[in-house]
CSV table of C-alpha atoms in Angstrom, one decimal:
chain,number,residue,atom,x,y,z
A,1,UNK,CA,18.3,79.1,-66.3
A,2,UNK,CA,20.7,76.4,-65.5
A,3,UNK,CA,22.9,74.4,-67.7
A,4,UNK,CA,23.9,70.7,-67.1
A,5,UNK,CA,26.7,71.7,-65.4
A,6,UNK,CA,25.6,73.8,-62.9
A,7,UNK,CA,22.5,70.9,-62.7
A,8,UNK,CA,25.2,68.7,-61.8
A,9,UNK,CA,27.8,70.5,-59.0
A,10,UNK,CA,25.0,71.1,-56.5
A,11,UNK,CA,25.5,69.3,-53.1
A,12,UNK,CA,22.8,66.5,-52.6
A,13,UNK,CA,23.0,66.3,-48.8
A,14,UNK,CA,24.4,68.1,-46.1
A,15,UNK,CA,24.7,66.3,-42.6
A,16,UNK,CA,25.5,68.4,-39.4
A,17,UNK,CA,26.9,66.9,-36.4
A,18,UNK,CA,25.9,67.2,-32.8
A,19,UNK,CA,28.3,69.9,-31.2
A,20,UNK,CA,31.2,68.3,-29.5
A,21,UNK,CA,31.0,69.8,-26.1
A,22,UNK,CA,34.5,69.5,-25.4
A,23,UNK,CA,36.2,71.6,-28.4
A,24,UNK,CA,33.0,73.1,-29.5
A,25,UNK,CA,33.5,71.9,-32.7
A,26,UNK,CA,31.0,70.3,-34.9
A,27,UNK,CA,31.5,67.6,-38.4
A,28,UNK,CA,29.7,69.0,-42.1
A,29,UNK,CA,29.6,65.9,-44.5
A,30,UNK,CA,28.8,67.3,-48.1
A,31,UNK,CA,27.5,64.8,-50.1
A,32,UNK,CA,27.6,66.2,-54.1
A,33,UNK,CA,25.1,64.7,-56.8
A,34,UNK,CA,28.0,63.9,-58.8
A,35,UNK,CA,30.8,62.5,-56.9
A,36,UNK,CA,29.1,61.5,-53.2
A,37,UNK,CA,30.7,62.0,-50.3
A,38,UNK,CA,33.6,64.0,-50.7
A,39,UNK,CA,36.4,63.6,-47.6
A,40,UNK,CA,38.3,66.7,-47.3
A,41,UNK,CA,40.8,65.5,-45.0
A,42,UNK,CA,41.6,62.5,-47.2
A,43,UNK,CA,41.8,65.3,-50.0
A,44,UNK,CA,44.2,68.0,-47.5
A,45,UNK,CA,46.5,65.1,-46.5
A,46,UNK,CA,46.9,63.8,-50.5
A,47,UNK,CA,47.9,67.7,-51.1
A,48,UNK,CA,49.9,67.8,-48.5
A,49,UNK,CA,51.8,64.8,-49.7
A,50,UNK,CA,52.1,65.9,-53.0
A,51,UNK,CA,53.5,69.2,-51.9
A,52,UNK,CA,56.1,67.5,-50.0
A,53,UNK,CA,56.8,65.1,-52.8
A,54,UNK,CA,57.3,68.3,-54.8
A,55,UNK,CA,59.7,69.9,-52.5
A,56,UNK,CA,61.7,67.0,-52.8
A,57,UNK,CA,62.0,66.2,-56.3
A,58,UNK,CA,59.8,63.0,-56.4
A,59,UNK,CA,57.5,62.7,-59.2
């Protein structure tokens, strides 16, 4: 049995990359039924920042 949250947290799509021959590394986009696309670089970098906004006092 699911509930409506669980109904709504699965991902929608998942897109695979070729393999880039030269680092042998390939790109995953998730796209979630309830938020799209979600960019986890855009989402590392904002923690990043944040950290380091932390670190020095700015709120």
């Amino acid at each position: 049995m699911t509930t409506k949250r669980t109904e709504t947290s699965f991902p929608d799509k998942i897109f695979v990359s070729a393999k880039d021959k030269k680092t042998k590394t390939q790109e995953i986009t998730i796209v979630y039924n309830f938020i799209g696309a979600f960019d986890f670089n855009q989402a590392i970098h904002q923690v990043k920042k944040e950290d380091k906004n932390r670190k020095v006092g700015v709120i």
